[in-house]
Amino acid sequence: MTDRMIASSKICVAGYKGLVGSAIVRRLRSGGFANLLLIDRGEVDLTDQRAVRELFAREKPEYVFLAAARVGGILANSTHPADFIRDNLLIQTHVIDAAHTHGVTKLLFLGSSCIYPKDAPQPMKEEHLLTGPLEPTNEWYAIAKIAGIKLVQALRKQHGFCGISLMPTNLYGPGDNFDVTSSHVLPALLRRFDDAKRAGASELVVWGTGAPRREFLHVDDLADAAVFLMQQYDDEEIINVGVGEDLSIAELAGLVREVVGFSGEIAFDITKPDGTPRKLLDVSRLHAQGWTAKIALADGVASTYQWYLENVAQMRG
Ligand code: GFB
């Protein structure tokens, strides 16, 4: 039986200002966990090993949610490969190593669905990891995340360290990055459809062919799954976290167009990369643990658009 967080547990959320970290903080607070150690690049440079070791020696957290990472969409990943592999290797290695060295009770590491082979059988099962070549547009990020998985497993194997690794599918929700070049597809389309509507444009161009399929999990569902699994999952095997269904980018564009209320046409720019054709997660291991996603995509997109209007669009004037 794994150790469980209690109200007085000192819980570190690394990356608490990001999409995932901020959702985990909301979920912890709503669950009565208030003894939180919140760290982000403003408080400590996680690429600096000395700074991370000093922090863990001083603060001695008992539980760690490692949500800090350099993340981005297909264009950011394919144009900044060195940043993605270097920063993520440094951040995760320093935090995981310090957690083990300073006696953290349990650490939760977050990987990604992009760790699986480009042409993995669909839906992708955890055992498909390392069974084929990776998607070239994000292999750098994927290799870093796979190294993180292996470090957590090796520390468990050699030292009995209690670390677990979750593989989330594509995430979206409040607090996302809405920059049109570095962001993921869903926030990018929300922003670009909103800009097009305000500008009275007659057409909106979607990257790629629109044929690739993607699975989307609302970040509040991810946060709920992370707290749920921190409390009850204690196995060396990775565990997929998703909704178990996907849609094409063209279908997603149609959904976003409807939510935003854009009346123009949708065109496709095939000079932009499609990325992996499909990366639907098999979530039977997750369901066997007793957890299922709750937020439907149409509802999640609508509430995220509302959040965007209230927190981003109005700031831009
Ligand atoms: O979300 P996305 O950037 O990353 O792209 P991935 C998903 C699909 O959406 C691609 C298309 O086929 C894009 O061509 N797309 C259409 C767009 N319009 C846009 C747009 O305006 N912006 C963006 N960004 N895409 C990521 C990995 O892969 O998945 C990350 O690169 C991470 O490392 C993340 O693993 C979960 O889903 O292809």
mmCIF file of C-alpha atoms and ligand atoms in Angstrom:
data_model
loop_
_atom_site.group_PDB
_atom_site.id
_atom_site.type_symbol
_atom_site.label_atom_id
_atom_site.label_comp_id
_atom_site.label_asym_id
_atom_site.label_seq_id
_atom_site.Cartn_x
_atom_site.Cartn_y
_atom_site.Cartn_z
ATOM 1 C CA MET A 1 0.000 0.000 0.000
ATOM 2 C CA THR A 2 1.501 3.319 -1.069
ATOM 3 C CA ASP A 3 2.006 6.298 1.259
ATOM 4 C CA ARG A 4 -0.882 8.765 0.893
ATOM 5 C CA MET A 5 -0.767 12.554 1.120
ATOM 6 C CA ILE A 6 -2.579 13.959 4.171
ATOM 7 C CA ALA A 7 -3.691 17.546 4.822
ATOM 8 C CA SER A 8 -0.429 18.432 6.563
ATOM 9 C CA SER A 9 1.844 16.822 3.945
ATOM 10 C CA LYS A 10 4.381 19.205 2.431
ATOM 11 C CA ILE A 11 3.719 18.973 -1.295
ATOM 12 C CA CYS A 12 5.940 20.507 -3.959
ATOM 13 C CA VAL A 13 4.485 21.507 -7.334
ATOM 14 C CA ALA A 14 7.366 22.258 -9.690
ATOM 15 C CA GLY A 15 6.104 24.406 -12.575
ATOM 16 C CA TYR A 16 3.066 25.734 -10.672
ATOM 17 C CA LYS A 17 2.494 28.655 -13.057
ATOM 18 C CA GLY A 18 2.133 26.501 -16.152
ATOM 19 C CA LEU A 19 -0.930 24.848 -17.708
ATOM 20 C CA VAL A 20 -0.491 21.595 -15.776
ATOM 21 C CA GLY A 21 1.104 22.959 -12.590
ATOM 22 C CA SER A 22 -1.612 25.557 -12.018
ATOM 23 C CA ALA A 23 -4.314 22.913 -12.495
ATOM 24 C CA ILE A 24 -2.612 20.594 -9.994
ATOM 25 C CA VAL A 25 -2.438 23.444 -7.460
ATOM 26 C CA ARG A 26 -6.187 24.106 -7.932
ATOM 27 C CA ARG A 27 -6.948 20.423 -7.470
ATOM 28 C CA LEU A 28 -4.738 20.076 -4.356
ATOM 29 C CA ARG A 29 -6.266 23.143 -2.713
ATOM 30 C CA SER A 30 -9.795 21.955 -3.451
ATOM 31 C CA GLY A 31 -8.810 18.662 -1.807
ATOM 32 C CA GLY A 32 -7.684 20.380 1.402
ATOM 33 C CA PHE A 33 -3.924 20.163 0.795
ATOM 34 C CA ALA A 34 -2.617 23.597 1.773
ATOM 35 C CA ASN A 35 0.990 22.946 2.784
ATOM 36 C CA LEU A 36 2.329 23.601 -0.704
ATOM 37 C CA LEU A 37 5.844 24.404 -1.900
ATOM 38 C CA LEU A 38 5.302 26.199 -5.206
ATOM 39 C CA ILE A 39 8.342 26.568 -7.431
ATOM 40 C CA ASP A 40 8.739 27.932 -10.900
ATOM 41 C CA ARG A 41 11.516 29.538 -12.933
ATOM 42 C CA GLY A 42 10.813 32.787 -11.047
ATOM 43 C CA GLU A 43 11.752 31.184 -7.712
ATOM 44 C CA VAL A 44 14.489 28.747 -8.714
ATOM 45 C CA ASP A 45 16.325 27.889 -11.912
ATOM 46 C CA LEU A 46 15.659 24.156 -12.215
ATOM 47 C CA THR A 47 18.441 23.881 -14.807
ATOM 48 C CA ASP A 48 20.889 24.812 -11.994
ATOM 49 C CA GLN A 49 21.626 21.652 -9.991
ATOM 50 C CA ARG A 50 23.103 23.471 -7.001
ATOM 51 C CA ALA A 51 20.026 25.666 -6.668
ATOM 52 C CA VAL A 52 17.708 22.635 -6.817
ATOM 53 C CA ARG A 53 19.750 20.687 -4.234
ATOM 54 C CA GLU A 54 19.799 23.672 -1.863
ATOM 55 C CA LEU A 55 16.037 24.075 -2.235
ATOM 56 C CA PHE A 56 15.294 20.427 -1.411
ATOM 57 C CA ALA A 57 17.775 20.417 1.507
ATOM 58 C CA ARG A 58 16.109 23.540 2.937
ATOM 59 C CA GLU A 59 12.428 22.835 2.238
ATOM 60 C CA LYS A 60 12.320 19.003 2.497
ATOM 61 C CA PRO A 61 9.055 18.417 0.596
ATOM 62 C CA GLU A 62 7.396 15.011 1.133
ATOM 63 C CA TYR A 63 5.572 14.747 -2.197
ATOM 64 C CA VAL A 64 6.611 16.198 -5.573
ATOM 65 C CA PHE A 65 4.517 16.813 -8.685
ATOM 66 C CA LEU A 66 7.085 17.449 -11.431
ATOM 67 C CA ALA A 67 5.090 19.625 -13.834
ATOM 68 C CA ALA A 68 7.985 21.884 -14.844
ATOM 69 C CA ALA A 69 9.195 21.394 -18.414
ATOM 70 C CA ARG A 70 9.910 23.194 -21.633
ATOM 71 C CA VAL A 71 6.843 22.422 -23.748
ATOM 72 C CA GLY A 72 5.457 23.580 -27.078
ATOM 73 C CA GLY A 73 3.632 22.644 -30.221
ATOM 74 C CA ILE A 74 4.887 21.059 -33.389
ATOM 75 C CA LEU A 75 6.605 24.197 -34.740
ATOM 76 C CA ALA A 76 8.380 25.037 -31.452
ATOM 77 C CA ASN A 77 9.581 21.444 -31.080
ATOM 78 C CA SER A 78 10.885 21.137 -34.623
ATOM 79 C CA THR A 79 12.645 24.526 -34.667
ATOM 80 C CA HIS A 80 14.201 24.439 -31.155
ATOM 81 C CA PRO A 81 15.417 20.835 -30.761
ATOM 82 C CA ALA A 82 18.426 21.678 -28.572
ATOM 83 C CA ASP A 83 16.311 23.720 -26.131
ATOM 84 C CA PHE A 84 13.738 20.968 -25.815
ATOM 85 C CA ILE A 85 16.136 18.121 -25.143
ATOM 86 C CA ARG A 86 18.622 20.079 -23.015
ATOM 87 C CA ASP A 87 16.227 21.987 -20.766
ATOM 88 C CA ASN A 88 13.982 19.021 -20.121
ATOM 89 C CA LEU A 89 16.892 16.675 -19.359
ATOM 90 C CA LEU A 90 18.348 19.227 -16.918
ATOM 91 C CA ILE A 91 15.070 20.146 -15.193
ATOM 92 C CA GLN A 92 13.824 16.593 -14.680
ATOM 93 C CA THR A 93 17.220 15.134 -13.740
ATOM 94 C CA HIS A 94 17.865 17.775 -11.092
ATOM 95 C CA VAL A 95 14.401 17.506 -9.524
ATOM 96 C CA ILE A 96 14.192 13.702 -9.585
ATOM 97 C CA ASP A 97 17.769 13.357 -8.254
ATOM 98 C CA ALA A 98 17.205 15.893 -5.462
ATOM 99 C CA ALA A 99 13.905 14.216 -4.552
ATOM 100 C CA HIS A 100 15.658 10.877 -4.136
ATOM 101 C CA THR A 101 18.693 12.375 -2.346
ATOM 102 C CA HIS A 102 16.543 14.312 0.127
ATOM 103 C CA GLY A 103 14.135 11.541 1.024
ATOM 104 C CA VAL A 104 10.975 12.633 -0.769
ATOM 105 C CA THR A 105 8.217 10.090 0.020
ATOM 106 C CA LYS A 106 6.807 10.010 -3.541
ATOM 107 C CA LEU A 107 7.409 11.819 -6.827
ATOM 108 C CA LEU A 108 5.086 12.012 -9.830
ATOM 109 C CA PHE A 109 6.781 12.541 -13.209
ATOM 110 C CA LEU A 110 4.846 13.759 -16.253
ATOM 111 C CA GLY A 111 5.812 12.436 -19.679
ATOM 112 C CA SER A 112 3.790 12.770 -22.872
ATOM 113 C CA SER A 113 1.991 10.704 -25.495
ATOM 114 C CA CYS A 114 4.712 11.714 -27.966
ATOM 115 C CA ILE A 115 7.114 9.202 -26.358
ATOM 116 C CA TYR A 116 5.502 6.404 -28.400
ATOM 117 C CA PRO A 117 6.677 5.400 -31.890
ATOM 118 C CA LYS A 118 5.343 7.442 -34.829
ATOM 119 C CA ASP A 119 3.619 4.377 -36.271
ATOM 120 C CA ALA A 120 2.657 2.642 -33.023
ATOM 121 C CA PRO A 121 -0.472 0.468 -33.178
ATOM 122 C CA GLN A 122 -3.517 2.531 -32.170
ATOM 123 C CA PRO A 123 -4.621 2.945 -29.496
ATOM 124 C CA MET A 124 -1.117 3.038 -28.037
ATOM 125 C CA LYS A 125 -0.428 0.811 -25.054
ATOM 126 C CA GLU A 126 2.277 1.476 -22.452
ATOM 127 C CA GLU A 127 4.218 -1.557 -23.688
ATOM 128 C CA HIS A 128 4.596 0.037 -27.154
ATOM 129 C CA LEU A 129 7.287 2.332 -25.702
ATOM 130 C CA LEU A 130 10.645 1.975 -27.534
ATOM 131 C CA THR A 131 9.274 -0.462 -30.122
ATOM 132 C CA GLY A 132 9.876 1.799 -33.131
ATOM 133 C CA PRO A 133 11.216 5.124 -34.441
ATOM 134 C CA LEU A 134 9.879 8.343 -32.954
ATOM 135 C CA GLU A 135 8.042 11.201 -34.687
ATOM 136 C CA PRO A 136 10.879 13.435 -36.083
ATOM 137 C CA THR A 137 9.190 16.748 -35.216
ATOM 138 C CA ASN A 138 9.360 16.070 -31.471
ATOM 139 C CA GLU A 139 11.877 13.250 -31.013
ATOM 140 C CA TRP A 140 14.092 15.576 -28.939
ATOM 141 C CA TYR A 141 11.369 16.219 -26.360
ATOM 142 C CA ALA A 142 10.341 12.563 -26.512
ATOM 143 C CA ILE A 143 13.880 11.306 -25.831
ATOM 144 C CA ALA A 144 14.147 13.639 -22.845
ATOM 145 C CA LYS A 145 10.843 12.370 -21.439
ATOM 146 C CA ILE A 146 11.833 8.734 -22.036
ATOM 147 C CA ALA A 147 15.081 9.415 -20.134
ATOM 148 C CA GLY A 148 12.985 10.798 -17.258
ATOM 149 C CA ILE A 149 10.854 7.643 -17.207
ATOM 150 C CA LYS A 150 13.982 5.491 -17.118
ATOM 151 C CA LEU A 151 15.598 7.548 -14.341
ATOM 152 C CA VAL A 152 12.497 7.154 -12.145
ATOM 153 C CA GLN A 153 12.381 3.402 -12.873
ATOM 154 C CA ALA A 154 16.137 2.982 -12.236
ATOM 155 C CA LEU A 155 15.945 4.783 -8.866
ATOM 156 C CA ARG A 156 13.043 2.498 -7.888
ATOM 157 C CA LYS A 157 14.972 -0.577 -9.028
ATOM 158 C CA GLN A 158 18.285 0.305 -7.358
ATOM 159 C CA HIS A 159 17.136 2.260 -4.301
ATOM 160 C CA GLY A 160 13.442 1.508 -3.849
ATOM 161 C CA PHE A 161 12.575 5.138 -4.679
ATOM 162 C CA CYS A 162 8.814 5.712 -4.884
ATOM 163 C CA GLY A 163 8.328 7.460 -8.196
ATOM 164 C CA ILE A 164 5.523 7.079 -10.739
ATOM 165 C CA SER A 165 5.312 8.282 -14.359
ATOM 166 C CA LEU A 166 2.135 9.448 -16.082
ATOM 167 C CA MET A 167 1.866 9.781 -19.891
ATOM 168 C CA PRO A 168 -0.784 12.427 -20.635
ATOM 169 C CA THR A 169 -2.272 12.936 -24.084
ATOM 170 C CA ASN A 170 -2.520 16.428 -25.645
ATOM 171 C CA LEU A 171 -3.714 18.792 -22.919
ATOM 172 C CA TYR A 172 -5.640 22.065 -23.063
ATOM 173 C CA GLY A 173 -7.440 24.432 -20.727
ATOM 174 C CA PRO A 174 -7.075 27.608 -18.652
ATOM 175 C CA GLY A 175 -3.525 28.889 -18.286
ATOM 176 C CA ASP A 176 -2.447 27.479 -21.643
ATOM 177 C CA ASN A 177 0.044 29.142 -23.976
ATOM 178 C CA PHE A 178 -1.926 30.986 -26.684
ATOM 179 C CA ASP A 179 1.051 32.258 -28.674
ATOM 180 C CA VAL A 180 0.341 31.429 -32.316
ATOM 181 C CA THR A 181 3.788 30.046 -33.166
ATOM 182 C CA SER A 182 4.889 28.219 -29.997
ATOM 183 C CA SER A 183 1.557 26.835 -28.788
ATOM 184 C CA HIS A 184 -0.259 23.551 -29.309
ATOM 185 C CA VAL A 185 -3.040 23.259 -31.842
ATOM 186 C CA LEU A 186 -6.129 23.783 -29.661
ATOM 187 C CA PRO A 187 -5.126 27.076 -28.002
ATOM 188 C CA ALA A 188 -3.606 28.249 -31.295
ATOM 189 C CA LEU A 189 -6.891 27.680 -33.136
ATOM 190 C CA LEU A 190 -8.940 29.373 -30.398
ATOM 191 C CA ARG A 191 -6.776 32.462 -30.668
ATOM 192 C CA ARG A 192 -6.557 32.489 -34.445
ATOM 193 C CA PHE A 193 -10.307 31.970 -34.939
ATOM 194 C CA ASP A 194 -10.988 34.713 -32.407
ATOM 195 C CA ASP A 195 -8.570 37.083 -34.181
ATOM 196 C CA ALA A 196 -10.149 36.210 -37.550
ATOM 197 C CA LYS A 197 -13.655 36.883 -36.204
ATOM 198 C CA ARG A 198 -12.611 40.267 -34.783
ATOM 199 C CA ALA A 199 -10.912 41.155 -38.078
ATOM 200 C CA GLY A 200 -13.922 40.080 -40.144
ATOM 201 C CA ALA A 201 -11.717 37.718 -42.144
ATOM 202 C CA SER A 202 -13.340 35.506 -44.776
ATOM 203 C CA GLU A 203 -10.966 32.561 -44.296
ATOM 204 C CA LEU A 204 -8.812 30.966 -41.635
ATOM 205 C CA VAL A 205 -5.788 28.842 -42.542
ATOM 206 C CA VAL A 206 -5.202 25.684 -40.497
ATOM 207 C CA TRP A 207 -1.715 24.121 -40.567
ATOM 208 C CA GLY A 208 -1.160 20.822 -42.328
ATOM 209 C CA THR A 209 -3.692 18.686 -44.172
ATOM 210 C CA GLY A 210 -6.210 18.502 -41.309
ATOM 211 C CA ALA A 211 -6.067 14.706 -41.565
ATOM 212 C CA PRO A 212 -3.959 13.898 -38.439
ATOM 213 C CA ARG A 213 -6.000 12.778 -35.462
ATOM 214 C CA ARG A 214 -5.437 13.991 -31.893
ATOM 215 C CA GLU A 215 -6.852 13.156 -28.476
ATOM 216 C CA PHE A 216 -7.501 16.036 -26.077
ATOM 217 C CA LEU A 217 -7.766 15.907 -22.287
ATOM 218 C CA HIS A 218 -8.799 18.964 -20.261
ATOM 219 C CA VAL A 219 -6.056 19.934 -17.833
ATOM 220 C CA ASP A 220 -8.431 19.838 -14.847
ATOM 221 C CA ASP A 221 -9.070 16.172 -15.650
ATOM 222 C CA LEU A 222 -5.308 15.614 -15.846
ATOM 223 C CA ALA A 223 -4.822 17.278 -12.463
ATOM 224 C CA ASP A 224 -7.580 15.128 -10.933
ATOM 225 C CA ALA A 225 -5.961 11.997 -12.367
ATOM 226 C CA ALA A 226 -2.525 13.080 -11.073
ATOM 227 C CA VAL A 227 -3.758 13.546 -7.482
ATOM 228 C CA PHE A 228 -5.799 10.328 -7.717
ATOM 229 C CA LEU A 229 -2.769 8.327 -8.917
ATOM 230 C CA MET A 230 -0.361 9.986 -6.473
ATOM 231 C CA GLN A 231 -2.630 8.617 -3.745
ATOM 232 C CA GLN A 232 -3.038 5.086 -5.012
ATOM 233 C CA TYR A 233 -0.693 4.122 -7.854
ATOM 234 C CA ASP A 234 2.730 2.794 -6.922
ATOM 235 C CA ASP A 235 4.150 0.795 -9.792
ATOM 236 C CA GLU A 236 7.278 1.061 -11.909
ATOM 237 C CA GLU A 237 5.198 0.802 -15.078
ATOM 238 C CA ILE A 238 4.183 4.032 -16.831
ATOM 239 C CA ILE A 239 0.446 4.777 -17.057
ATOM 240 C CA ASN A 240 -1.367 6.553 -19.924
ATOM 241 C CA VAL A 241 -3.757 9.371 -19.002
ATOM 242 C CA GLY A 242 -6.306 10.279 -21.687
ATOM 243 C CA VAL A 243 -9.927 10.162 -22.741
ATOM 244 C CA GLY A 244 -9.694 7.180 -25.122
ATOM 245 C CA GLU A 245 -11.140 8.913 -28.195
ATOM 246 C CA ASP A 246 -9.781 11.314 -30.821
ATOM 247 C CA LEU A 247 -10.816 13.488 -33.750
ATOM 248 C CA SER A 248 -9.140 14.893 -36.858
ATOM 249 C CA ILE A 249 -7.578 18.342 -36.881
ATOM 250 C CA ALA A 250 -10.176 19.300 -39.506
ATOM 251 C CA GLU A 251 -12.988 18.215 -37.136
ATOM 252 C CA LEU A 252 -11.316 20.112 -34.282
ATOM 253 C CA ALA A 253 -11.114 23.241 -36.460
ATOM 254 C CA GLY A 254 -14.838 22.907 -37.184
ATOM 255 C CA LEU A 255 -15.574 22.623 -33.444
ATOM 256 C CA VAL A 256 -13.447 25.661 -32.582
ATOM 257 C CA ARG A 257 -15.018 27.656 -35.436
ATOM 258 C CA GLU A 258 -18.453 26.906 -33.992
ATOM 259 C CA VAL A 259 -17.459 27.742 -30.393
ATOM 260 C CA VAL A 260 -15.828 31.051 -31.427
ATOM 261 C CA GLY A 261 -18.635 31.917 -33.855
ATOM 262 C CA PHE A 262 -16.434 32.477 -36.898
ATOM 263 C CA SER A 263 -18.441 32.573 -40.122
ATOM 264 C CA GLY A 264 -15.594 32.355 -42.672
ATOM 265 C CA GLU A 265 -14.156 29.374 -44.489
ATOM 266 C CA ILE A 266 -11.381 27.015 -43.321
ATOM 267 C CA ALA A 267 -8.374 26.425 -45.601
ATOM 268 C CA PHE A 268 -5.355 24.142 -45.058
ATOM 269 C CA ASP A 269 -1.678 25.099 -45.449
ATOM 270 C CA ILE A 270 0.022 21.861 -46.451
ATOM 271 C CA THR A 271 3.454 23.509 -46.296
ATOM 272 C CA LYS A 272 3.185 23.166 -42.492
ATOM 273 C CA PRO A 273 4.007 19.792 -40.876
ATOM 274 C CA ASP A 274 1.285 17.322 -39.952
ATOM 275 C CA GLY A 275 3.415 15.558 -37.358
ATOM 276 C CA THR A 276 2.470 12.073 -36.292
ATOM 277 C CA PRO A 277 -0.660 10.776 -38.052
ATOM 278 C CA ARG A 278 -2.361 9.592 -34.852
ATOM 279 C CA LYS A 279 -1.480 9.152 -31.156
ATOM 280 C CA LEU A 280 -4.568 7.846 -29.387
ATOM 281 C CA LEU A 281 -3.796 6.426 -25.936
ATOM 282 C CA ASP A 282 -5.064 3.095 -24.666
ATOM 283 C CA VAL A 283 -6.423 4.040 -21.218
ATOM 284 C CA SER A 284 -7.423 0.589 -19.972
ATOM 285 C CA ARG A 285 -4.689 0.606 -17.290
ATOM 286 C CA LEU A 286 -5.976 3.991 -16.087
ATOM 287 C CA HIS A 287 -9.608 2.795 -16.084
ATOM 288 C CA ALA A 288 -8.558 -0.336 -14.181
ATOM 289 C CA GLN A 289 -7.294 2.022 -11.460
ATOM 290 C CA GLY A 290 -10.828 3.416 -11.219
ATOM 291 C CA TRP A 291 -10.382 6.787 -12.925
ATOM 292 C CA THR A 292 -12.132 8.105 -16.052
ATOM 293 C CA ALA A 293 -12.028 11.535 -17.690
ATOM 294 C CA LYS A 294 -15.118 13.684 -17.061
ATOM 295 C CA ILE A 295 -14.845 16.873 -19.169
ATOM 296 C CA ALA A 296 -16.311 16.522 -22.677
ATOM 297 C CA LEU A 297 -14.284 18.200 -25.436
ATOM 298 C CA ALA A 298 -17.055 20.575 -26.622
ATOM 299 C CA ASP A 299 -17.639 21.756 -23.034
ATOM 300 C CA GLY A 300 -13.910 22.062 -22.384
ATOM 301 C CA VAL A 301 -13.280 24.083 -25.545
ATOM 302 C CA ALA A 302 -16.169 26.433 -24.732
ATOM 303 C CA SER A 303 -14.973 27.037 -21.137
ATOM 304 C CA THR A 304 -11.371 27.483 -22.302
ATOM 305 C CA TYR A 305 -12.480 30.048 -24.897
ATOM 306 C CA GLN A 306 -14.316 31.916 -22.129
ATOM 307 C CA TRP A 307 -11.167 31.849 -20.017
ATOM 308 C CA TYR A 308 -9.147 33.098 -23.007
ATOM 309 C CA LEU A 309 -11.546 36.024 -23.546
ATOM 310 C CA GLU A 310 -11.424 37.010 -19.857
ATOM 311 C CA ASN A 311 -7.696 36.519 -19.271
ATOM 312 C CA VAL A 312 -5.838 36.928 -22.538
ATOM 313 C CA ALA A 313 -7.836 38.628 -25.276
ATOM 314 C CA GLN A 314 -8.908 41.584 -23.131
ATOM 315 C CA MET A 315 -5.271 42.124 -22.019
ATOM 316 C CA ARG A 316 -4.278 42.517 -25.647
ATOM 317 C CA GLY A 317 -6.676 45.381 -26.163
HETATM 318 O O1 GFB B 1 -0.610 20.407 -31.117
HETATM 319 P P1 GFB B 1 0.494 20.348 -32.119
HETATM 320 O O2 GFB B 1 1.319 21.567 -32.284
HETATM 321 O O3 GFB B 1 1.485 19.189 -31.716
HETATM 322 O O4 GFB B 1 -0.047 19.968 -33.594
HETATM 323 P P2 GFB B 1 1.413 17.603 -31.841
HETATM 324 C C1 GFB B 1 -1.067 19.034 -33.755
HETATM 325 C C2 GFB B 1 -1.545 19.069 -35.196
HETATM 326 O O5 GFB B 1 -2.303 20.286 -35.363
HETATM 327 C C3 GFB B 1 -0.463 19.079 -36.282
HETATM 328 C C4 GFB B 1 -1.960 20.896 -36.605
HETATM 329 O O6 GFB B 1 -0.896 18.225 -37.318
HETATM 330 C C5 GFB B 1 -0.482 20.527 -36.754
HETATM 331 O O7 GFB B 1 -0.112 20.655 -38.120
HETATM 332 N N1 GFB B 1 -2.219 22.331 -36.554
HETATM 333 C C6 GFB B 1 -3.116 22.979 -37.327
HETATM 334 C C7 GFB B 1 -1.644 23.226 -35.740
HETATM 335 N N2 GFB B 1 -3.114 24.293 -37.074
HETATM 336 C C8 GFB B 1 -2.200 24.478 -36.069
HETATM 337 C C9 GFB B 1 -1.764 25.636 -35.361
HETATM 338 O O8 GFB B 1 -2.189 26.780 -35.613
HETATM 339 N N3 GFB B 1 -0.831 25.441 -34.386
HETATM 340 C C10 GFB B 1 -0.338 24.192 -34.087
HETATM 341 N N4 GFB B 1 0.562 24.078 -33.083
HETATM 342 N N5 GFB B 1 -0.715 23.055 -34.760
HETATM 343 C C11 GFB B 1 2.943 17.791 -29.758
HETATM 344 C C12 GFB B 1 4.427 17.637 -29.518
HETATM 345 O O9 GFB B 1 2.698 17.207 -31.037
HETATM 346 O O10 GFB B 1 2.168 17.075 -28.818
HETATM 347 C C13 GFB B 1 4.779 18.036 -28.112
HETATM 348 O O11 GFB B 1 5.139 18.435 -30.464
HETATM 349 C C14 GFB B 1 3.860 17.368 -27.107
HETATM 350 O O12 GFB B 1 6.102 17.660 -27.868
HETATM 351 C C15 GFB B 1 2.410 17.539 -27.478
HETATM 352 O O13 GFB B 1 4.160 16.002 -27.043
HETATM 353 C C16 GFB B 1 1.514 16.771 -26.521
HETATM 354 O O14 GFB B 1 0.210 17.061 -31.165
HETATM 355 O O15 GFB B 1 1.626 17.215 -33.273
#
